[in-house]
mmCIF file of C-alpha atoms in Angstrom:
data_model
loop_
_atom_site.group_PDB
_atom_site.id
_atom_site.type_symbol
_atom_site.label_atom_id
_atom_site.label_comp_id
_atom_site.label_asym_id
_atom_site.label_seq_id
_atom_site.Cartn_x
_atom_site.Cartn_y
_atom_site.Cartn_z
ATOM 1 C CA UNK X 15 64.973 29.851 123.648
ATOM 2 C CA UNK X 16 68.468 28.467 124.073
ATOM 3 C CA UNK X 17 71.359 29.722 126.189
ATOM 4 C CA UNK X 18 74.844 29.374 124.696
ATOM 5 C CA UNK X 19 78.427 29.868 125.804
ATOM 6 C CA UNK X 20 81.395 29.804 123.437
ATOM 7 C CA UNK X 21 84.108 27.208 123.889
ATOM 8 C CA UNK X 22 87.463 27.291 122.153
ATOM 9 C CA UNK X 23 88.635 23.972 120.750
ATOM 10 C CA UNK X 24 92.401 23.733 121.202
ATOM 11 C CA UNK X 25 95.011 20.993 121.119
ATOM 12 C CA UNK X 26 95.703 18.972 124.254
ATOM 13 C CA UNK X 27 98.943 20.831 125.040
ATOM 14 C CA UNK X 28 97.263 24.253 125.065
ATOM 15 C CA UNK X 29 94.234 22.922 126.937
ATOM 16 C CA UNK X 30 96.519 21.685 129.715
ATOM 17 C CA UNK X 31 98.974 24.567 129.987
ATOM 18 C CA UNK X 32 97.600 27.874 128.583
ATOM 19 C CA UNK X 33 95.750 29.706 131.358
ATOM 20 C CA UNK X 34 93.430 31.641 129.026
ATOM 21 C CA UNK X 35 92.297 28.493 127.250
ATOM 22 C CA UNK X 36 91.958 26.591 130.534
ATOM 23 C CA UNK X 37 89.693 29.354 131.893
ATOM 24 C CA UNK X 38 87.630 29.292 128.697
ATOM 25 C CA UNK X 39 87.093 25.549 128.726
ATOM 26 C CA UNK X 40 86.494 25.250 132.478
ATOM 27 C CA UNK X 41 83.832 27.964 132.367
ATOM 28 C CA UNK X 42 82.089 26.421 129.369
ATOM 29 C CA UNK X 43 82.009 23.137 131.262
ATOM 30 C CA UNK X 44 80.545 24.850 134.338
ATOM 31 C CA UNK X 45 77.882 26.667 132.315
ATOM 32 C CA UNK X 46 76.888 23.437 130.571
ATOM 33 C CA UNK X 47 75.984 21.972 133.963
ATOM 34 C CA UNK X 48 73.165 24.524 134.318
ATOM 35 C CA UNK X 49 71.719 24.062 130.843
ATOM 36 C CA UNK X 50 73.911 26.206 128.590
ATOM 37 C CA UNK X 51 74.895 24.714 125.246
ATOM 38 C CA UNK X 52 78.507 25.003 124.170
ATOM 39 C CA UNK X 53 79.126 26.929 120.962
ATOM 40 C CA UNK X 54 82.376 25.379 119.786
ATOM 41 C CA UNK X 55 84.812 27.098 117.471
ATOM 42 C CA UNK X 56 88.349 26.110 116.424
ATOM 43 C CA UNK X 57 91.473 28.115 117.097
ATOM 44 C CA UNK X 58 91.632 29.501 113.585
ATOM 45 C CA UNK X 59 94.977 30.401 112.076
ATOM 46 C CA UNK X 60 95.163 34.210 112.197
ATOM 47 C CA UNK X 61 96.987 34.403 108.861
ATOM 48 C CA UNK X 62 94.337 32.275 107.159
ATOM 49 C CA UNK X 63 91.543 34.525 108.455
ATOM 50 C CA UNK X 64 93.395 37.631 107.335
ATOM 51 C CA UNK X 65 93.803 36.296 103.797
ATOM 52 C CA UNK X 66 90.139 35.328 103.488
ATOM 53 C CA UNK X 67 87.461 37.640 102.151
ATOM 54 C CA UNK X 68 84.560 38.863 104.257
ATOM 55 C CA UNK X 69 82.299 36.461 102.352
ATOM 56 C CA UNK X 70 84.579 33.522 103.124
ATOM 57 C CA UNK X 71 84.682 34.432 106.811
ATOM 58 C CA UNK X 72 80.888 34.746 106.758
ATOM 59 C CA UNK X 73 80.702 31.107 105.673
ATOM 60 C CA UNK X 74 82.687 30.162 108.792
ATOM 61 C CA UNK X 75 80.334 32.245 110.928
ATOM 62 C CA UNK X 76 77.194 30.660 109.502
ATOM 63 C CA UNK X 77 78.571 27.166 110.043
ATOM 64 C CA UNK X 78 79.668 27.940 113.602
ATOM 65 C CA UNK X 79 76.410 29.600 114.646
ATOM 66 C CA UNK X 80 73.917 27.491 112.701
ATOM 67 C CA UNK X 81 72.070 26.438 115.854
ATOM 68 C CA UNK X 82 71.613 29.972 117.228
ATOM 69 C CA UNK X 83 68.079 31.337 116.785
ATOM 70 C CA UNK X 84 66.519 34.789 117.270
ATOM 71 C CA UNK X 85 66.010 35.548 120.964
ATOM 72 C CA UNK X 86 68.706 33.135 122.168
ATOM 73 C CA UNK X 87 71.347 34.356 124.617
ATOM 74 C CA UNK X 88 74.998 33.847 123.703
ATOM 75 C CA UNK X 89 77.823 34.411 126.196
ATOM 76 C CA UNK X 90 81.001 35.056 124.222
ATOM 77 C CA UNK X 91 84.171 34.297 126.171
ATOM 78 C CA UNK X 92 86.567 37.109 125.389
ATOM 79 C CA UNK X 93 89.203 37.365 123.999
ATOM 80 C CA UNK X 94 88.420 34.597 121.537
ATOM 81 C CA UNK X 95 92.166 33.945 121.074
ATOM 82 C CA UNK X 96 92.001 33.913 117.261
ATOM 83 C CA UNK X 97 94.452 36.855 117.095
ATOM 84 C CA UNK X 98 92.294 38.361 114.341
ATOM 85 C CA UNK X 99 90.365 41.484 115.292
ATOM 86 C CA UNK X 100 88.239 41.535 112.140
ATOM 87 C CA UNK X 101 86.979 37.990 112.650
ATOM 88 C CA UNK X 102 86.186 38.523 116.332
ATOM 89 C CA UNK X 103 84.275 41.725 115.499
ATOM 90 C CA UNK X 104 82.384 39.926 112.742
ATOM 91 C CA UNK X 105 81.627 37.022 115.100
ATOM 92 C CA UNK X 106 80.090 39.341 117.705
ATOM 93 C CA UNK X 107 78.138 41.318 115.114
ATOM 94 C CA UNK X 108 76.940 38.210 113.305
ATOM 95 C CA UNK X 109 75.418 36.697 116.431
ATOM 96 C CA UNK X 110 73.829 39.941 117.562
ATOM 97 C CA UNK X 111 72.622 41.363 114.237
ATOM 98 C CA UNK X 112 72.372 38.495 111.762
ATOM 99 C CA UNK X 113 71.159 35.926 114.296
ATOM 100 C CA UNK X 114 69.191 38.457 116.392
ATOM 101 C CA UNK X 115 70.492 36.916 119.610
ATOM 102 C CA UNK X 116 71.269 38.740 122.842
ATOM 103 C CA UNK X 117 74.970 38.790 123.621
ATOM 104 C CA UNK X 118 77.188 39.029 126.677
ATOM 105 C CA UNK X 119 80.992 39.125 126.754
ATOM 106 C CA UNK X 120 82.631 37.161 129.569
ATOM 107 C CA UNK X 121 85.936 39.033 129.786
ATOM 108 C CA UNK X 122 89.001 37.057 130.843
ATOM 109 C CA UNK X 123 91.724 39.383 129.632
ATOM 110 C CA UNK X 124 92.118 42.868 128.169
ATOM 111 C CA UNK X 125 95.033 42.587 125.779
ATOM 112 C CA UNK X 126 95.840 46.311 125.730
ATOM 113 C CA UNK X 127 96.440 46.283 129.484
ATOM 114 C CA UNK X 128 98.736 43.277 129.270
ATOM 115 C CA UNK X 129 101.088 45.352 127.095
ATOM 116 C CA UNK X 130 100.433 48.893 128.381
ATOM 117 C CA UNK X 131 100.186 50.007 132.003
ATOM 118 C CA UNK X 132 99.690 53.730 131.395
ATOM 119 C CA UNK X 133 96.621 55.597 132.595
ATOM 120 C CA UNK X 134 95.047 56.791 129.343
ATOM 121 C CA UNK X 135 91.946 56.620 127.178
ATOM 122 C CA UNK X 136 91.827 53.068 125.779
ATOM 123 C CA UNK X 137 88.447 53.442 124.066
ATOM 124 C CA UNK X 138 89.951 53.269 120.572
ATOM 125 C CA UNK X 139 91.920 50.081 121.290
ATOM 126 C CA UNK X 140 90.244 47.085 119.608
ATOM 127 C CA UNK X 141 90.407 44.984 122.781
ATOM 128 C CA UNK X 142 88.246 47.621 124.515
ATOM 129 C CA UNK X 143 85.989 49.094 121.848
ATOM 130 C CA UNK X 144 84.779 45.657 120.785
ATOM 131 C CA UNK X 145 83.244 45.192 124.240
ATOM 132 C CA UNK X 146 80.758 47.950 123.425
ATOM 133 C CA UNK X 147 79.303 45.775 120.659
ATOM 134 C CA UNK X 148 77.529 43.411 123.090
ATOM 135 C CA UNK X 149 74.450 43.847 125.287
ATOM 136 C CA UNK X 150 76.170 42.998 128.577
ATOM 137 C CA UNK X 151 79.744 42.727 129.835
ATOM 138 C CA UNK X 152 80.687 40.197 132.539
ATOM 139 C CA UNK X 153 83.846 41.528 134.173
ATOM 140 C CA UNK X 154 86.139 39.514 136.391
ATOM 141 C CA UNK X 155 85.598 41.643 139.482
ATOM 142 C CA UNK X 156 84.438 45.156 140.497
ATOM 143 C CA UNK X 157 87.951 46.606 140.221
ATOM 144 C CA UNK X 158 88.386 45.738 136.557
ATOM 145 C CA UNK X 159 84.727 46.626 135.897
ATOM 146 C CA UNK X 160 85.459 50.166 137.073
ATOM 147 C CA UNK X 161 88.536 50.388 134.840
ATOM 148 C CA UNK X 162 86.572 49.074 131.852
ATOM 149 C CA UNK X 163 84.112 51.907 132.326
ATOM 150 C CA UNK X 164 86.586 54.701 133.135
ATOM 151 C CA UNK X 165 89.608 54.017 130.917
ATOM 152 C CA UNK X 166 88.035 51.660 128.381
ATOM 153 C CA UNK X 167 84.838 53.712 127.937
ATOM 154 C CA UNK X 168 82.909 50.436 127.701
ATOM 155 C CA UNK X 169 79.228 51.370 127.379
ATOM 156 C CA UNK X 170 77.047 48.252 128.030
ATOM 157 C CA UNK X 171 75.884 47.320 131.553
ATOM 158 C CA UNK X 172 78.630 45.521 133.509
ATOM 159 C CA UNK X 173 78.131 42.516 135.780
ATOM 160 C CA UNK X 174 80.921 41.352 138.096
ATOM 161 C CA UNK X 175 81.855 37.675 138.215
ATOM 162 C CA UNK X 176 83.853 38.392 141.440
ATOM 163 C CA UNK X 177 86.160 35.363 141.122
ATOM 164 C CA UNK X 178 86.872 32.565 138.675
ATOM 165 C CA UNK X 179 86.544 28.797 138.953
ATOM 166 C CA UNK X 180 88.742 25.805 138.410
ATOM 167 C CA UNK X 181 86.511 22.754 138.036
ATOM 168 C CA UNK X 182 87.966 19.597 139.515
ATOM 169 C CA UNK X 183 86.527 16.349 140.859
ATOM 170 C CA UNK X 184 89.646 14.241 141.378
ATOM 171 C CA UNK X 185 91.524 13.223 144.496
ATOM 172 C CA UNK X 186 93.296 15.775 146.678
ATOM 173 C CA UNK X 187 96.293 15.332 148.960
ATOM 174 C CA UNK X 188 95.931 15.812 152.708
ATOM 175 C CA UNK X 189 97.368 19.207 153.530
ATOM 176 C CA UNK X 190 100.488 19.212 155.683
ATOM 177 C CA UNK X 191 101.598 22.206 157.709
ATOM 178 C CA UNK X 192 104.792 22.963 155.841
ATOM 179 C CA UNK X 193 106.379 26.356 155.345
ATOM 180 C CA UNK X 194 106.797 26.289 151.594
ATOM 181 C CA UNK X 195 105.514 28.194 148.569
ATOM 182 C CA UNK X 196 104.138 27.118 145.190
ATOM 183 C CA UNK X 197 103.786 29.176 142.018
ATOM 184 C CA UNK X 198 102.122 27.872 138.845
ATOM 185 C CA UNK X 199 102.869 29.600 135.551
ATOM 186 C CA UNK X 200 103.030 29.095 131.796
ATOM 187 C CA UNK X 201 106.635 30.293 131.955
ATOM 188 C CA UNK X 202 108.772 30.899 135.052
ATOM 189 C CA UNK X 203 109.762 34.563 135.217
ATOM 190 C CA UNK X 204 113.509 34.792 135.840
ATOM 191 C CA UNK X 205 112.986 38.119 137.647
ATOM 192 C CA UNK X 206 110.738 36.413 140.171
ATOM 193 C CA UNK X 207 113.389 33.778 140.840
ATOM 194 C CA UNK X 208 116.273 36.257 141.008
ATOM 195 C CA UNK X 209 114.427 38.743 143.218
ATOM 196 C CA UNK X 210 113.463 36.143 145.813
ATOM 197 C CA UNK X 211 115.894 36.246 148.752
ATOM 198 C CA UNK X 212 113.862 34.625 151.549
ATOM 199 C CA UNK X 213 114.785 31.218 153.003
ATOM 200 C CA UNK X 214 111.338 29.592 152.693
ATOM 201 C CA UNK X 215 111.442 26.873 149.991
ATOM 202 C CA UNK X 216 109.823 28.045 146.747
ATOM 203 C CA UNK X 217 108.521 25.525 144.176
ATOM 204 C CA UNK X 218 107.814 26.649 140.596
ATOM 205 C CA UNK X 219 105.536 24.608 138.329
ATOM 206 C CA UNK X 220 105.994 25.499 134.665
ATOM 207 C CA UNK X 221 108.688 25.621 131.976
ATOM 208 C CA UNK X 222 111.723 27.689 132.958
ATOM 209 C CA UNK X 223 113.990 28.282 129.937
ATOM 210 C CA UNK X 224 114.819 31.831 131.101
ATOM 211 C CA UNK X 225 116.194 30.709 134.471
ATOM 212 C CA UNK X 226 119.926 30.024 134.257
ATOM 213 C CA UNK X 227 120.940 30.016 137.917
ATOM 214 C CA UNK X 228 119.024 29.929 141.182
ATOM 215 C CA UNK X 229 119.498 29.533 144.921
ATOM 216 C CA UNK X 230 119.237 26.138 146.633
ATOM 217 C CA UNK X 231 115.779 26.805 148.097
ATOM 218 C CA UNK X 232 114.335 27.410 144.607
ATOM 219 C CA UNK X 233 112.893 24.235 143.071
ATOM 220 C CA UNK X 234 112.011 24.146 139.370
ATOM 221 C CA UNK X 235 109.537 21.315 138.909
ATOM 222 C CA UNK X 236 108.934 21.806 135.195
ATOM 223 C CA UNK X 237 105.676 21.771 133.316
ATOM 224 C CA UNK X 238 102.815 19.714 134.719
ATOM 225 C CA UNK X 239 99.396 18.925 133.272
ATOM 226 C CA UNK X 240 96.831 21.166 134.890
ATOM 227 C CA UNK X 241 94.623 18.223 135.898
ATOM 228 C CA UNK X 242 97.473 16.769 137.950
ATOM 229 C CA UNK X 243 98.349 19.929 139.877
ATOM 230 C CA UNK X 244 95.509 20.020 142.465
ATOM 231 C CA UNK X 245 96.389 16.551 143.786
ATOM 232 C CA UNK X 246 100.104 17.449 143.825
ATOM 233 C CA UNK X 247 99.701 20.502 146.086
ATOM 234 C CA UNK X 248 99.968 18.881 149.513
ATOM 235 C CA UNK X 249 100.365 21.908 151.780
ATOM 236 C CA UNK X 250 102.087 25.235 152.084
ATOM 237 C CA UNK X 251 100.854 28.312 150.231
ATOM 238 C CA UNK X 252 100.096 29.324 146.642
ATOM 239 C CA UNK X 253 101.777 32.501 145.392
ATOM 240 C CA UNK X 254 99.732 34.708 143.072
ATOM 241 C CA UNK X 255 102.305 37.547 142.774
ATOM 242 C CA UNK X 256 103.573 38.876 139.459
ATOM 243 C CA UNK X 257 107.195 39.951 138.973
ATOM 244 C CA UNK X 258 108.390 42.615 136.497
ATOM 245 C CA UNK X 259 108.476 41.277 132.931
ATOM 246 C CA UNK X 260 110.414 42.531 129.929
ATOM 247 C CA UNK X 261 107.448 42.227 127.539
ATOM 248 C CA UNK X 262 104.215 42.100 129.564
ATOM 249 C CA UNK X 263 102.853 44.513 132.186
ATOM 250 C CA UNK X 264 101.525 41.723 134.384
ATOM 251 C CA UNK X 265 102.728 43.308 137.615
ATOM 252 C CA UNK X 266 100.251 46.171 137.181
ATOM 253 C CA UNK X 267 97.616 44.325 135.143
ATOM 254 C CA UNK X 268 97.597 41.411 137.589
ATOM 255 C CA UNK X 269 96.028 43.705 140.185
ATOM 256 C CA UNK X 270 92.857 43.808 138.068
ATOM 257 C CA UNK X 271 92.364 40.340 136.667
ATOM 258 C CA UNK X 272 91.024 37.064 138.074
ATOM 259 C CA UNK X 273 94.210 34.973 138.022
ATOM 260 C CA UNK X 274 93.627 31.367 137.026
ATOM 261 C CA UNK X 275 96.365 30.376 139.489
ATOM 262 C CA UNK X 276 94.265 31.822 142.322
ATOM 263 C CA UNK X 277 91.330 29.613 141.326
ATOM 264 C CA UNK X 278 93.681 26.644 141.044
ATOM 265 C CA UNK X 279 94.990 27.187 144.589
ATOM 266 C CA UNK X 280 91.445 27.562 145.938
ATOM 267 C CA UNK X 281 90.403 24.330 144.234
ATOM 268 C CA UNK X 282 93.474 22.517 145.561
ATOM 269 C CA UNK X 283 92.682 23.795 149.061
ATOM 270 C CA UNK X 284 95.907 25.654 149.849
ATOM 271 C CA UNK X 285 95.873 29.259 151.143
ATOM 272 C CA UNK X 286 96.836 31.851 148.513
ATOM 273 C CA UNK X 287 99.274 34.717 148.968
ATOM 274 C CA UNK X 288 98.310 37.919 147.146
ATOM 275 C CA UNK X 289 99.582 41.476 147.341
ATOM 276 C CA UNK X 290 97.510 44.357 148.657
ATOM 277 C CA UNK X 291 96.840 45.710 145.142
ATOM 278 C CA UNK X 292 95.076 42.497 144.111
ATOM 279 C CA UNK X 293 91.366 42.765 143.354
ATOM 280 C CA UNK X 294 90.956 39.836 145.766
ATOM 281 C CA UNK X 295 93.079 41.041 148.686
ATOM 282 C CA UNK X 296 90.173 42.411 150.736
ATOM 283 C CA UNK X 297 88.019 39.288 150.811
ATOM 284 C CA UNK X 298 91.011 36.981 151.250
ATOM 285 C CA UNK X 299 92.023 38.936 154.358
ATOM 286 C CA UNK X 300 88.467 39.296 155.686
ATOM 287 C CA UNK X 301 87.646 35.621 155.200
ATOM 288 C CA UNK X 302 90.972 34.485 156.666
ATOM 289 C CA UNK X 303 91.677 32.142 153.755
ATOM 290 C CA UNK X 304 95.172 33.340 152.885
ATOM 291 C CA UNK X 305 97.895 35.949 153.319
ATOM 292 C CA UNK X 306 98.121 39.492 151.952
ATOM 293 C CA UNK X 307 101.788 40.386 151.520
ATOM 294 C CA UNK X 308 103.390 42.934 149.194
ATOM 295 C CA UNK X 309 107.004 41.786 149.505
ATOM 296 C CA UNK X 310 107.537 38.030 149.184
ATOM 297 C CA UNK X 311 110.960 38.458 150.763
ATOM 298 C CA UNK X 312 109.177 39.090 154.069
ATOM 299 C CA UNK X 313 107.557 35.643 154.007
ATOM 300 C CA UNK X 314 110.062 34.167 156.502
ATOM 301 C CA UNK X 315 108.964 36.609 159.202
ATOM 302 C CA UNK X 316 105.283 36.024 158.444
ATOM 303 C CA UNK X 317 105.553 32.245 158.558
ATOM 304 C CA UNK X 318 107.739 32.348 161.667
ATOM 305 C CA UNK X 319 104.730 33.670 163.593
ATOM 306 C CA UNK X 320 102.292 31.189 161.997
ATOM 307 C CA UNK X 321 101.388 28.094 164.027
ATOM 308 C CA UNK X 322 99.933 24.829 162.827
ATOM 309 C CA UNK X 323 96.671 25.834 164.502
ATOM 310 C CA UNK X 324 96.661 29.072 162.491
ATOM 311 C CA UNK X 325 97.208 27.076 159.302
ATOM 312 C CA UNK X 326 94.383 24.651 160.116
ATOM 313 C CA UNK X 327 92.053 27.604 160.692
ATOM 314 C CA UNK X 328 92.946 28.911 157.226
ATOM 315 C CA UNK X 329 92.174 25.524 155.696
ATOM 316 C CA UNK X 330 88.809 25.422 157.459
ATOM 317 C CA UNK X 331 87.931 28.948 156.315
ATOM 318 C CA UNK X 332 89.015 28.011 152.793
ATOM 319 C CA UNK X 333 86.703 25.006 152.374
ATOM 320 C CA UNK X 334 83.553 26.853 151.185
ATOM 321 C CA UNK X 335 85.625 28.765 148.644
ATOM 322 C CA UNK X 336 87.324 25.550 147.593
ATOM 323 C CA UNK X 337 83.970 23.889 146.943
ATOM 324 C CA UNK X 338 82.732 26.958 145.063
ATOM 325 C CA UNK X 339 85.748 26.960 142.743
ATOM 326 C CA UNK X 340 85.709 23.175 142.258
ATOM 327 C CA UNK X 341 82.050 23.129 141.220
ATOM 328 C CA UNK X 342 81.974 26.230 139.012
ATOM 329 C CA UNK X 343 79.875 28.374 141.346
ATOM 330 C CA UNK X 344 81.153 31.759 140.133
ATOM 331 C CA UNK X 345 80.646 30.932 136.449
ATOM 332 C CA UNK X 346 77.207 29.468 137.056
ATOM 333 C CA UNK X 347 76.079 32.464 139.087
ATOM 334 C CA UNK X 348 77.388 34.952 136.499
ATOM 335 C CA UNK X 349 75.685 33.081 133.653
ATOM 336 C CA UNK X 350 72.351 32.943 135.462
ATOM 337 C CA UNK X 351 72.605 36.631 136.391
ATOM 338 C CA UNK X 352 73.311 37.415 132.728
ATOM 339 C CA UNK X 353 70.092 35.618 131.757
ATOM 340 C CA UNK X 354 68.194 37.458 134.492
ATOM 341 C CA UNK X 355 69.465 40.825 133.241
ATOM 342 C CA UNK X 356 69.063 40.201 129.512
ATOM 343 C CA UNK X 357 65.688 38.477 129.711
ATOM 344 C CA UNK X 358 63.988 40.172 132.642
ATOM 345 C CA UNK X 359 65.808 43.524 132.668
ATOM 346 C CA UNK X 360 66.829 43.269 136.329
ATOM 347 C CA UNK X 361 69.653 45.665 137.121
ATOM 348 C CA UNK X 362 70.166 45.312 140.882
ATOM 349 C CA UNK X 363 73.314 43.161 140.527
ATOM 350 C CA UNK X 364 75.112 45.378 138.018
ATOM 351 C CA UNK X 365 78.368 46.798 139.339
ATOM 352 C CA UNK X 366 77.295 50.444 139.403
ATOM 353 C CA UNK X 367 74.025 49.694 141.198
ATOM 354 C CA UNK X 368 75.884 47.609 143.781
ATOM 355 C CA UNK X 369 78.414 50.394 144.357
ATOM 356 C CA UNK X 370 75.592 52.919 144.790
ATOM 357 C CA UNK X 371 74.001 50.684 147.443
ATOM 358 C CA UNK X 372 77.311 50.386 149.306
ATOM 359 C CA UNK X 373 77.652 54.179 149.349
ATOM 360 C CA UNK X 374 74.139 54.538 150.758
#
């Protein structure tokens, strides 16, 4: 029996800057360290897939999954980022039915919720109903697991990953006690820049074509390769907030997901700042590893009360979480739990069983 995890092959630019692809590749790397084989597939052109026949797409599927045998376990990182619903459905069905393998979906994003923040029945949306085609769903955290069940009507058992990883083994800068903020993004949101009125210096890492003007304490550092960011972050705090966006509903959806920027800040060893709606706010506050703050414009008052000793205590509390993120702990644990559930039928770590125990 072989354990597999999918890995998207993308160009160097996307692999260094696109958060979804970074999460995919980092998790595949982490899983490979505990014996999983990587099931590589290219970032197919969506138009090409749409113009192909089912038989032609089946040839792609057979070539991609040739090594998968009956009884194997395949963790499919989802979405697959092919932008072709038919192919992704066929991929899932092919592995489960044609290959007779057990399947789990490791869910990074739910595309419907990126574009729609209404409370409604999402069970007929492709990004949700496809998750009912696998044997197990690995959700980012308990909060999104609950929403998958309630609004997405996702039917398979759900396991919570709890947090994400950002594998890194390079050098890190010594952390200085400096009252400054960092935000890493694939595109600087002009609303976030314009709405920020505090005096604390704010550094943005990412392209910023939408930003035309900004205050003097805003620093636009431009795009940076993801592998260089952890060593660059030399102190201060990492901001995980989402500002209103004209196209995406990230301000509401961000409260459910495992942000890759959060994992990046943990790996770099700087305390994160999240809002109280974040799925991670409770443990960040309880563990004393960061700041929970709903309005970033109140950061001056918060940092005014913070001493260097307070900051050093945060860094000390952060170290176990830093090591966990750096070494892929959350991915490894989720993958091994998936094997335990699918092979041995253990259910004690599923989200609903864990919630029942907490109620008791």
